[in-house]
Amino acid sequence: MKSINQIDFSEKKAFVRVDFNVPFDDAGRISDNSRIVAALPTIKYIMSRGGSCILASHLGRPKGKTKDLSLSKLIPEIEKLLSTKVLFSDDCIGEKTESQCSDLKQGEVILLENLRFYEEETNADESFAKKLSNLAEIYVNDAYGTTHREHASTATMAKFFDIKSPGILLENEIRSLKKLMDNPTGPVTAIIGGAKVSSKISVIANMLDVVDNLIIGGGMAYTFIKNNGGAIGDSIFEKDKLNDCSKIMSLAEQKNVNVFLPEDVVASNEFSNEGLKKAINIYNIPKGWQGLDIGPLTISKFEKIVTESKTILWNGPMGVFEMPAFEQGTLAIAKSVAKATSSGAFSLIGGGDSVAAIKKFNLQDEVSFISTGGGAMLESLEGKILPGIKALK
Ligand code: AMP
């Protein structure tokens, strides 16, 4: 795979697939611009090398052309962040778009209209992909969050280019995953949490080939505890996944992976921040009570393992961290990951609500890498080859 710095962009037009699928508040303002910010290094790099950028993205899941999902709404924000004028094309293919793109001068930037206004985008339609490819001489994909989708702009169109590469953001994502998956420095620890075993089972199974320690927390832990014969009260669990928990435990034993489950929990008599709270053994949760965070004994045990690790993957919170009453476990893990990182560990956070958690605790600058791809990150961790990355090879 070519790196972006091996490409001569001078006087060339680059089609840059970005992920500008940003959220909006009720007043229609962008409520989080991180996805735009994340693509700036690539755009600025291409401009500084004398190229011009044709930016293309999807926004939401439109059914046909809907005005409220027009990417034109993003122009003022992109212009502010780039400190330059950004042109707009009110389509992403067609004669007018072609002529606007062909008139593009060195250092200029144009944003195309929402790719998903055409269903050909998600259908990975070849002739639509060909039309997109006709707009530029170089293809750059910087949209990690969509690389697990085989869509026209994320995968199909790449084959029409001789010169193609990941953007700076995507390259960093690929590099970070490699650091975790290929010969990581040990001890390697995966902290897997979140609501359900079902959404993470393939990740856990695949990570057993990579890690020394597997920490399981959050809602998914209760299915493991139930499977071990524990009384989990009203805590969430997945009946049809009990068997998978047994399989994971025996696979971990075969592969010499230490599995750490919570010993105690902070339980409540209701799923709310205001309910009664008590720390109890995870194997003895009374009826009417549910575990909503890991308990103090578990916190100290997990903290020790994390701070002694040299490579860390964290995916999924340890409890219902959105409620202050049950954020302590997730906060302690976030702090331990930050502490390990400051002592030289490599830490990768992604693929679930742990990213939201680390941001809530304002520790995002104290870890090595925060992935921008939810689903894409999970599929990478499951060991899948992502179509958007394969297409660049
Ligand atoms: P995920 O997207 O799979 O990482 O799951 C994240 C969600 O799991 C968060 O919204 C948490 O509130 C939720 N969660 C974590 N621990 C528990 C628990 N013990 N009971 C219920 N939900 C939980």
Short mmCIF file of C-alpha atoms and ligand atoms in Angstrom, two decimals, residues 193-196 199-200 217-220 222 236 271 290-293 315-322 351-354, ligand 1:
data_model
loop_
_atom_site.label_atom_id
_atom_site.label_comp_id
_atom_site.label_asym_id
_atom_site.label_seq_id
_atom_site.Cartn_x
_atom_site.Cartn_y
_atom_site.Cartn_z
CA GLY A 193 -16.85 -4.04 28.36
CA GLY A 194 -20.13 -2.61 27.18
CA ALA A 195 -23.66 -3.88 27.26
CA LYS A 196 -23.69 -7.18 25.45
CA SER A 199 -21.74 -7.64 19.98
CA LYS A 200 -18.21 -8.40 21.17
CA GLY A 217 -16.42 -5.81 32.61
CA GLY A 218 -19.66 -3.94 31.96
CA GLY A 219 -23.02 -5.54 31.29
CA MET A 220 -21.49 -8.44 29.37
CA TYR A 222 -23.08 -11.01 33.94
CA ILE A 236 -28.63 -7.85 32.14
CA PHE A 271 -31.83 1.39 36.55
CA GLN A 290 -28.86 -5.21 39.23
CA GLY A 291 -25.12 -4.69 38.80
CA LEU A 292 -24.44 -1.36 37.13
CA ASP A 293 -20.71 -0.86 37.76
CA ASN A 315 -13.26 -1.39 24.12
CA GLY A 316 -16.45 -0.77 26.08
CA PRO A 317 -17.22 0.78 29.49
CA MET A 318 -17.13 -1.05 32.82
CA GLY A 319 -20.58 0.10 33.83
CA VAL A 320 -23.36 2.53 33.06
CA PHE A 321 -20.87 5.41 33.09
CA GLU A 322 -23.47 7.81 31.66
CA GLY A 351 -15.00 0.45 18.88
CA GLY A 352 -17.60 1.34 21.47
CA ASP A 353 -18.64 3.73 24.16
CA SER A 354 -15.20 3.75 25.77
P1 AMP B 1 -21.15 -0.82 23.92
O1 AMP B 1 -21.73 0.12 22.91
O2 AMP B 1 -21.34 -2.26 23.61
O3 AMP B 1 -19.73 -0.47 24.28
O4 AMP B 1 -22.05 -0.64 25.24
C1 AMP B 1 -22.04 0.55 25.95
C2 AMP B 1 -23.23 0.63 26.86
O5 AMP B 1 -23.21 -0.42 27.80
C3 AMP B 1 -23.22 1.91 27.66
O6 AMP B 1 -24.27 2.72 27.24
C4 AMP B 1 -23.38 1.45 29.09
O7 AMP B 1 -24.32 2.23 29.81
C5 AMP B 1 -23.88 0.04 28.96
N1 AMP B 1 -23.54 -0.78 30.13
C6 AMP B 1 -22.35 -0.97 30.69
N2 AMP B 1 -22.43 -1.71 31.79
C7 AMP B 1 -23.74 -2.02 31.97
C8 AMP B 1 -24.47 -2.75 32.96
N3 AMP B 1 -23.85 -3.32 33.98
N4 AMP B 1 -25.79 -2.84 32.81
C9 AMP B 1 -26.42 -2.25 31.77
N5 AMP B 1 -25.78 -1.56 30.80
C10 AMP B 1 -24.45 -1.43 30.90
#
